[in-house]
Coordinates of C-alpha atoms in Angstrom, one line a residue:
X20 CA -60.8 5.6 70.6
X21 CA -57.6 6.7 71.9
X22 CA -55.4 9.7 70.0
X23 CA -52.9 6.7 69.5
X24 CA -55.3 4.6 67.8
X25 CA -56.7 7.0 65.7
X26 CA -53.1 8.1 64.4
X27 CA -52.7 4.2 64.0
X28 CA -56.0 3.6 61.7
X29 CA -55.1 7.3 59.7
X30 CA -51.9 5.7 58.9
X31 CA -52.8 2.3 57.7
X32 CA -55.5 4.1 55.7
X33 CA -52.6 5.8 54.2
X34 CA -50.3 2.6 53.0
X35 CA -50.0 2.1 49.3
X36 CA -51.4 -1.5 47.9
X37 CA -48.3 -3.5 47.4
X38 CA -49.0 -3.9 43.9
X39 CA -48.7 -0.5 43.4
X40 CA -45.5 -0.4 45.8
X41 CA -43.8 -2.7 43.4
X42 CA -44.5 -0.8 40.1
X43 CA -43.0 2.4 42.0
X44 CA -39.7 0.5 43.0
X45 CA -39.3 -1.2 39.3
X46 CA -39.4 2.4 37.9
X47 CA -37.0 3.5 40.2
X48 CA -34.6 0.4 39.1
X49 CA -35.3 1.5 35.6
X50 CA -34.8 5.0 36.0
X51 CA -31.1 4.2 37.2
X52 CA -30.7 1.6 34.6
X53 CA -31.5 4.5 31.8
X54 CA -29.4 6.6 33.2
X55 CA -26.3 4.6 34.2
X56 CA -26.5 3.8 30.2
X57 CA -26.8 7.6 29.5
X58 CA -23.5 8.1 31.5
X59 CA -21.8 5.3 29.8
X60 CA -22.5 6.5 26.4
X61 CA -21.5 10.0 26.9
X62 CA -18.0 8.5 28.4
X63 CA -17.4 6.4 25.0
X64 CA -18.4 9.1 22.8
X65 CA -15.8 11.3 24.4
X66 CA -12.8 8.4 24.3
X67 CA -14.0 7.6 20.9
X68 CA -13.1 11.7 20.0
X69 CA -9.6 10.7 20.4
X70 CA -7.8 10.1 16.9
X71 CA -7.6 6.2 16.8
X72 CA -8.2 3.6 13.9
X73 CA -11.3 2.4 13.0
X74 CA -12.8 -0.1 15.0
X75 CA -15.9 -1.7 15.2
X76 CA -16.5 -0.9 19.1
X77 CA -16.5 2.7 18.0
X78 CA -19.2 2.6 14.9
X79 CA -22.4 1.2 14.2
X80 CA -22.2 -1.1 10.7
X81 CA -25.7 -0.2 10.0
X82 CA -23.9 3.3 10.2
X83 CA -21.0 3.4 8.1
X84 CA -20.8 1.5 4.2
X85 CA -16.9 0.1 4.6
X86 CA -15.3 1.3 1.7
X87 CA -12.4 0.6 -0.4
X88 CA -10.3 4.0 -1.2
X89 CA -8.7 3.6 -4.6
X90 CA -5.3 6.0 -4.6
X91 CA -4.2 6.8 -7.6
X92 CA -0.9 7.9 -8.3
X93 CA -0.5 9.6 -11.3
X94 CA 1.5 12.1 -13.7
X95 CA -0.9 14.1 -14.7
X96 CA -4.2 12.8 -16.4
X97 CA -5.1 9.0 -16.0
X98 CA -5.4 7.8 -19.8
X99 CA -7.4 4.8 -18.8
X100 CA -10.1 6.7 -17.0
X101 CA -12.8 5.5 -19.8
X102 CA -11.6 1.6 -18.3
X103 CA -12.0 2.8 -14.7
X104 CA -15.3 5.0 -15.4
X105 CA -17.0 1.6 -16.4
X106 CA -15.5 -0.4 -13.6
X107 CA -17.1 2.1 -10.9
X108 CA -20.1 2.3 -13.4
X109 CA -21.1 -1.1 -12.2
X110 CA -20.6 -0.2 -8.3
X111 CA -23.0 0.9 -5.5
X112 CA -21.1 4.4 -4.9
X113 CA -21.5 3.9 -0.8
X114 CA -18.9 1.1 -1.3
X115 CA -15.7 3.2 -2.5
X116 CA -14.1 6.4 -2.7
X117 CA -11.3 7.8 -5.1
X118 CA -8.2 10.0 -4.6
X119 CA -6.0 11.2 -6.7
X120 CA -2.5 12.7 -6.8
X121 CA -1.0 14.8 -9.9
X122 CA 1.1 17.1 -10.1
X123 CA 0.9 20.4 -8.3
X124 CA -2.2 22.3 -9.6
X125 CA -3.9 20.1 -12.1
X126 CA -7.6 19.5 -11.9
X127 CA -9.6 16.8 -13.0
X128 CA -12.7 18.5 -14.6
X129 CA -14.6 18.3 -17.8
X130 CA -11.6 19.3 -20.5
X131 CA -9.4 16.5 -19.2
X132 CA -11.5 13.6 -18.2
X133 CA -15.1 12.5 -19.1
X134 CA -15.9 10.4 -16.0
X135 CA -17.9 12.0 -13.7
X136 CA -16.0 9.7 -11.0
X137 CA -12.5 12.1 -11.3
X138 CA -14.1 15.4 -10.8
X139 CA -11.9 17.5 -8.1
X140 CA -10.9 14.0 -6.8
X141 CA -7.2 15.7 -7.2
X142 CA -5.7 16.4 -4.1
X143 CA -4.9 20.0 -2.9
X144 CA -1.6 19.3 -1.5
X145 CA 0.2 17.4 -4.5
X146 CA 3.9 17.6 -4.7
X147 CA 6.4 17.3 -7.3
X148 CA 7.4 13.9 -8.1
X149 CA 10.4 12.3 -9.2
X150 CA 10.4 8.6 -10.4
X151 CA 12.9 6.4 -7.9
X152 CA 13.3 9.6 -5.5
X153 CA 11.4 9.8 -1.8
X154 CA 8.9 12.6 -3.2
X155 CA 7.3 9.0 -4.5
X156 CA 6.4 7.8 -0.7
X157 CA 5.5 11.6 -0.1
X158 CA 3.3 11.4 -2.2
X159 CA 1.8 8.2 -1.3
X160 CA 1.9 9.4 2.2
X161 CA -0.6 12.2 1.4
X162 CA -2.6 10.1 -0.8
X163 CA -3.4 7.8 2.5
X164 CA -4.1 10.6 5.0
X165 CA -6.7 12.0 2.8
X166 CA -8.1 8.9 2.4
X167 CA -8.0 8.4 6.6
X168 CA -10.0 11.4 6.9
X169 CA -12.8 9.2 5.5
X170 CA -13.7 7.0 8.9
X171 CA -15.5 4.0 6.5
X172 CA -12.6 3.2 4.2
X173 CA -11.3 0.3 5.4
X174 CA -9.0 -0.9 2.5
X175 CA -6.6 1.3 0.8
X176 CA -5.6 0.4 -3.0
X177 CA -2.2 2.1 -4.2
X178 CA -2.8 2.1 -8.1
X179 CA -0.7 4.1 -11.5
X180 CA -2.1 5.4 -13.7
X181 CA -1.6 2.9 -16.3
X182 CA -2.9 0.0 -13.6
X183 CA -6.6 -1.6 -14.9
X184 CA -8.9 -4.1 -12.7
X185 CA -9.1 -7.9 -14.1
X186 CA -12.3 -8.1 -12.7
X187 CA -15.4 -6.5 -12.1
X188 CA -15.7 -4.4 -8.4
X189 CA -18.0 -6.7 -7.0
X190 CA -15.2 -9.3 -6.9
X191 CA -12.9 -7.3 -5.8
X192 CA -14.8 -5.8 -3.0
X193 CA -15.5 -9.3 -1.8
X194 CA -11.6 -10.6 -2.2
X195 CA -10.4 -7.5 -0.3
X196 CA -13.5 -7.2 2.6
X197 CA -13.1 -10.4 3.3
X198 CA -9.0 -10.3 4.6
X199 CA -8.3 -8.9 7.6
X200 CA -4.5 -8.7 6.4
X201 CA -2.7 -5.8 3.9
X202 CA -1.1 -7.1 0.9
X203 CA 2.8 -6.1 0.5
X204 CA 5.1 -7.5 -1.4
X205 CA 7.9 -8.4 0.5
X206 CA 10.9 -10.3 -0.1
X207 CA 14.8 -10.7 0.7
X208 CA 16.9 -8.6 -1.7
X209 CA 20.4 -10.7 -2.4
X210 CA 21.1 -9.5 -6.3
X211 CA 21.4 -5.5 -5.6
X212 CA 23.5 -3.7 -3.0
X213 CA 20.7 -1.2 -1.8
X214 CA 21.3 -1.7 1.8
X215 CA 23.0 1.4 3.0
X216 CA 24.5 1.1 6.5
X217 CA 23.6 4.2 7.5
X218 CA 20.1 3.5 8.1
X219 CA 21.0 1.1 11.3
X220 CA 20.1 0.8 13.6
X221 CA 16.4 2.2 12.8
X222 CA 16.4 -0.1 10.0
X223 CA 18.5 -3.1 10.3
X224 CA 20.0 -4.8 7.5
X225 CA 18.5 -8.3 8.6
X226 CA 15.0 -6.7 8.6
X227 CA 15.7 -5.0 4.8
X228 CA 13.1 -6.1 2.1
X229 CA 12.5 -5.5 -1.5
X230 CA 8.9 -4.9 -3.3
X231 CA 6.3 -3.8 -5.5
X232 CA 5.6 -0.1 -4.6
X233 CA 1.7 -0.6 -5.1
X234 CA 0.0 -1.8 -2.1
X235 CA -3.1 -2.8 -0.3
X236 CA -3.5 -1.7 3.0
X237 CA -6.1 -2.0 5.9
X238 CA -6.7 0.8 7.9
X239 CA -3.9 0.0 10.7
X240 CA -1.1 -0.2 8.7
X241 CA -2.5 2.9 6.2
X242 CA -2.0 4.6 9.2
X243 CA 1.3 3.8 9.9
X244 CA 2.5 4.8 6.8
X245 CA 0.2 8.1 7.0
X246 CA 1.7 9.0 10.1
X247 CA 5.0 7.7 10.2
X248 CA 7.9 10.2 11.2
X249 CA 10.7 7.8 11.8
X250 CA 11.5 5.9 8.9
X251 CA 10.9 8.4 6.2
X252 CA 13.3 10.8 7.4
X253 CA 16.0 8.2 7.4
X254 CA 15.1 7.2 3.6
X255 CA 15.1 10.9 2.2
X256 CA 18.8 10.7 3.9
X257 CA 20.4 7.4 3.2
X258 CA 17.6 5.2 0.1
X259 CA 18.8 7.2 -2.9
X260 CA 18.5 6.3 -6.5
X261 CA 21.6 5.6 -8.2
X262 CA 22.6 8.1 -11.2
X263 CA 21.8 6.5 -14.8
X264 CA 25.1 5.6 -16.5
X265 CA 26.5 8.9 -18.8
X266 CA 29.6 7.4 -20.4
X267 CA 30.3 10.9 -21.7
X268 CA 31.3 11.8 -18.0
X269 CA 34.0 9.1 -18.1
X270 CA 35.5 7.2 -15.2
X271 CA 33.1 9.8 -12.5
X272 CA 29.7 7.8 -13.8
X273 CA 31.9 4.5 -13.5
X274 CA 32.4 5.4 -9.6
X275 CA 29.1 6.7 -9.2
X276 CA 27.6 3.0 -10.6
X277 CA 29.4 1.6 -7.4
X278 CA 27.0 3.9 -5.2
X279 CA 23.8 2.4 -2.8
X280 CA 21.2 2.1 -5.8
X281 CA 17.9 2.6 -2.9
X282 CA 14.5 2.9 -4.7
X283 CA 12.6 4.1 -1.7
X284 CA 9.4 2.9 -2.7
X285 CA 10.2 -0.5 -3.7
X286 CA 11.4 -0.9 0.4
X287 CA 9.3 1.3 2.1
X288 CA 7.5 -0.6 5.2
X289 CA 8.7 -2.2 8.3
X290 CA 7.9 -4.3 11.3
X291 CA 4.5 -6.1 10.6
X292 CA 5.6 -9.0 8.3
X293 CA 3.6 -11.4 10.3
X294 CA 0.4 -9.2 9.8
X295 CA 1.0 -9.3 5.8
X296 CA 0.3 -11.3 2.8
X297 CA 3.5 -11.0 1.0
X298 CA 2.4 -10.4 -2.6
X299 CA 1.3 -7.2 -4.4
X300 CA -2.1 -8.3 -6.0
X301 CA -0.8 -6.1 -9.0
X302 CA 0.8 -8.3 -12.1
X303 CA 3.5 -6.8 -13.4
X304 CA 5.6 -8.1 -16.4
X305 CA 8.6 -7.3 -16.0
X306 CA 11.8 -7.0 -18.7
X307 CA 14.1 -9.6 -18.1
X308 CA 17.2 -8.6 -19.4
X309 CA 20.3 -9.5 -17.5
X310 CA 22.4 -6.2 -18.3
X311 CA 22.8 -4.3 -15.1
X312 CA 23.0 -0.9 -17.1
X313 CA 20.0 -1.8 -19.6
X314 CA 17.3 0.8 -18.0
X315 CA 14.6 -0.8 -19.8
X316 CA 15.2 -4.0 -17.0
X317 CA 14.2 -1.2 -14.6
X318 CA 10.5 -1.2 -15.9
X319 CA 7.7 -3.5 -16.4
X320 CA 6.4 -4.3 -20.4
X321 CA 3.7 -2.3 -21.4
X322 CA 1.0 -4.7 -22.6
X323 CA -0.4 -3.2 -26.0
X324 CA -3.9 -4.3 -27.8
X325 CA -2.2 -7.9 -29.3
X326 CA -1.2 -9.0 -25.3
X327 CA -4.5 -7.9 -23.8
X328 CA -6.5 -11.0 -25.5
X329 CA -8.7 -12.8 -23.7
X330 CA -6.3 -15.7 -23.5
X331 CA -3.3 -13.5 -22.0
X332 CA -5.5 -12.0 -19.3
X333 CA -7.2 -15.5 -18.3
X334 CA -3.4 -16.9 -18.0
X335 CA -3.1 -14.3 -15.7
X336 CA -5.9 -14.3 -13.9
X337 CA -5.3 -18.1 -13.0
X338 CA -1.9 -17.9 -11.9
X339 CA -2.4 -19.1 -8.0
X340 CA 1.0 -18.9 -6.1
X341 CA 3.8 -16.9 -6.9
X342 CA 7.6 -18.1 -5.9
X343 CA 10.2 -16.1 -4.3
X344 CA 13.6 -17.3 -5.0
X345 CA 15.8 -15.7 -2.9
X346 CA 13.7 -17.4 0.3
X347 CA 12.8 -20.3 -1.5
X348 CA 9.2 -19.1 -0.4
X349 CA 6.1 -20.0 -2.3
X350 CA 3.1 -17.6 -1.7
X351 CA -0.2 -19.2 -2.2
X352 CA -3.2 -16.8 -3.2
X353 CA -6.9 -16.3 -2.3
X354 CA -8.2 -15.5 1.2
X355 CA -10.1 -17.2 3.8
X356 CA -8.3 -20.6 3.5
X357 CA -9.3 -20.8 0.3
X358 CA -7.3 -20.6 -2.9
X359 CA -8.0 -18.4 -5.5
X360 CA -6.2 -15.4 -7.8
X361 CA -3.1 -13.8 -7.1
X362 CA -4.0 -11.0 -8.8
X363 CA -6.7 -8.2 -9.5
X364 CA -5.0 -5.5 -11.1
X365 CA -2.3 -5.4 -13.6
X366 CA 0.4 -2.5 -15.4
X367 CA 1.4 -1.3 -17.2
X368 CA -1.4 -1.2 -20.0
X369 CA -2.0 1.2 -23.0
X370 CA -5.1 2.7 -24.2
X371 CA -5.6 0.3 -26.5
X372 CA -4.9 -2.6 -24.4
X373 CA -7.6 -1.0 -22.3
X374 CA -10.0 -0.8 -24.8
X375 CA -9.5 -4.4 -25.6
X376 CA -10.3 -5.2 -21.8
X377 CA -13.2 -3.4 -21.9
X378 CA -15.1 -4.5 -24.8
X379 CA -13.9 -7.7 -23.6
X380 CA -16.1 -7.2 -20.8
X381 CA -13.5 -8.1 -18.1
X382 CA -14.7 -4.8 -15.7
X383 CA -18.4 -5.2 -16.3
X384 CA -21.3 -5.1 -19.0
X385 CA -20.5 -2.6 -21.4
X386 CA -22.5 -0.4 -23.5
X387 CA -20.6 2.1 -26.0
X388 CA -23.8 4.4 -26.8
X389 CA -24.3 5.1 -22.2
X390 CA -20.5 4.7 -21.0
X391 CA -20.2 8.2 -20.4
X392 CA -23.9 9.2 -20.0
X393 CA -24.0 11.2 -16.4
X394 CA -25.3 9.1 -13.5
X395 CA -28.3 10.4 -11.6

């Protein structure tokens, strides 16, 4: 045999089986697969780094509980925290969180509130508020970045600290989860002068609208408001509460009656009306006395323990649309196409009137002897 035959056979002794060729090029193919996916996941965990809003191409649902944020917006102490403690009582804890803002240094511990729920839920950063002034949407403003830092809470609840639920959470986590759109009252204001020209163009007057202060927001639009730096500068300028009449200063409180009276937080919001349901899904009741310098029209009726019946809080809890005069609108409640309740919270309510509510068992079963019993 020839050199050149011999190198020939060697050769051909050498070849792989082509079954075992084919398993060798599949693992190759796999091998690039893996890591082409590798590659792709580090670049999308790096974009996702970037401060954005919660979406679900960047988390996992098996990985993050969405969660509603309840804000609370408060005085000092929350009087109805004994109402609230039983609400959360009958909750899975992975499906909300709670914020709170007082004034500047109170803490919620032991000697002021016996619900475990409140404990140092007090923000850090509180400011000094004054009722109809634009330390209101300040604070509000803080309250929803701290609740932002929080990547699963999805819905954000604006509440006083005389608000109660009309029905237990797991209703309300299902009305709320299952809207994709924030609920702000909005509606054209044609009986007060509060416009003030100064705020165009930022704020046009034909875009102007009046509201409820308490709010439902999803996570976009909380983050607007978080985050804003155009339109709050322009209120704390030109949205000023008008001085309460003092007939002892004569014909100088008669001028200043003729001023802009702006209540910042009752117009605070712009430019996503068609991403809204325009209603608060707080009831309020509100005076209805038709004397423009009669303060007590400036507040809602605080319900006592004789209005909380059963009766007065089923008539509210069936009310379906509410109707907006000065557009001749009709808002009809419930989500999803279908109709339901307009509202699941309500102010301003006492402590007795809370007491009613929840022996009444409108929040959840309720046991006196382990309401405040600590939850392990």
């Amino acid at each position: 045999m020839t050199a050149k035959k011999r190198f020939v056979a060697v050769a051909s002794r050498r070849q792989m089986p082509p079954f075992v060729s084919k398993f060798v090029i599949s693992l190759l193919i796999l091998f690039c697969f893996v890591a082409f996916l590798g590659l792709f996941s580090q670049l999308k965990l790096q974009s996702s780094s970037v401060p954005t809003g919660f979406y679900f191409d960047d988390f996992h649902l098996e990985d993050y509980r969405l969660k509603i944020a309840f804000l609370f917006l408060v005085r000092d102490n929350l009087p109805l925290d004994f109402l609230w403690h039983n609400f959360f009582k009958n909750a899975d804890p992975e499906n909300f969180t709670i914020y709170i803002h007082s004034k500047p240094g109170f803490v919620f511990n032991e000697s002021v509130t016996r619900s475990v729920f409140f404990y140092n839920r007090q923000l850090e950063n509180s400011v000094e508020v004054g009722w109809g002034k634009p330390t209101m949407i300040e604070a509000e403003k803080l309250l929803f970045k701290a609740a932002l830092n929080d990547p699963s809470n999805q819905i954000f609840v604006l509440l006083s600290d005389s608000c109660v639920p009309l029905y237990d959470f797991s209703y309300i986590y299902t009305y709320l989860m299952s809207s994709p759109r924030s609920f702000v009252d909005s509606f054209i204001d044609v009986k007060e002068n509060r416009y003030n020209p100064e705020m165009s163009p930022d704020i046009p007057e034909d875009k102007w609208r009046k509201g409820s202060q308490w709010i439902t927001l999803v996570r976009r639009h909380a983050e607007m408001v978080a985050y804003d730096h155009v339109v709050f500068p322009i209120f704390e300028k030109h949205c000023k509460r008008r001085p309460l009449l003092d007939l002892s200063k004569g014909n100088e409180s008669l001028i200043e009656q003729q001023q802009h009276n702006c209540i910042p937080d009752e117009h605070y919001m712009r430019g996503v009306e068609d991403e809204l349901e325009r209603r608060t899904l707080t009831y309020s009741l509100w005076n209805q006395s038709t004397e423009t310098m009669n303060t007590q029209a400036w507040h809602p009726v605080t319900f006592g323990y004789a209005s909380a019946s059963q009766k007065h809080i089923q008539d509210i809890k069936d009310i379906d649309h509410i109707y907006f005069e000065s557009e001749n609108r009709t808002e009809w409640c419930g989500t999803k196409s279908s109709s339901g309740s307009c509202y699941l919270f309500a102010r301003k309510f006492s402590r007795g009137a809370a007491m009613r509510l929840l022996t009444n068992g409108v929040v959840g079963q309720y046991d006196p002897n382990t309401l405040f019993q600590d939850l392990t």
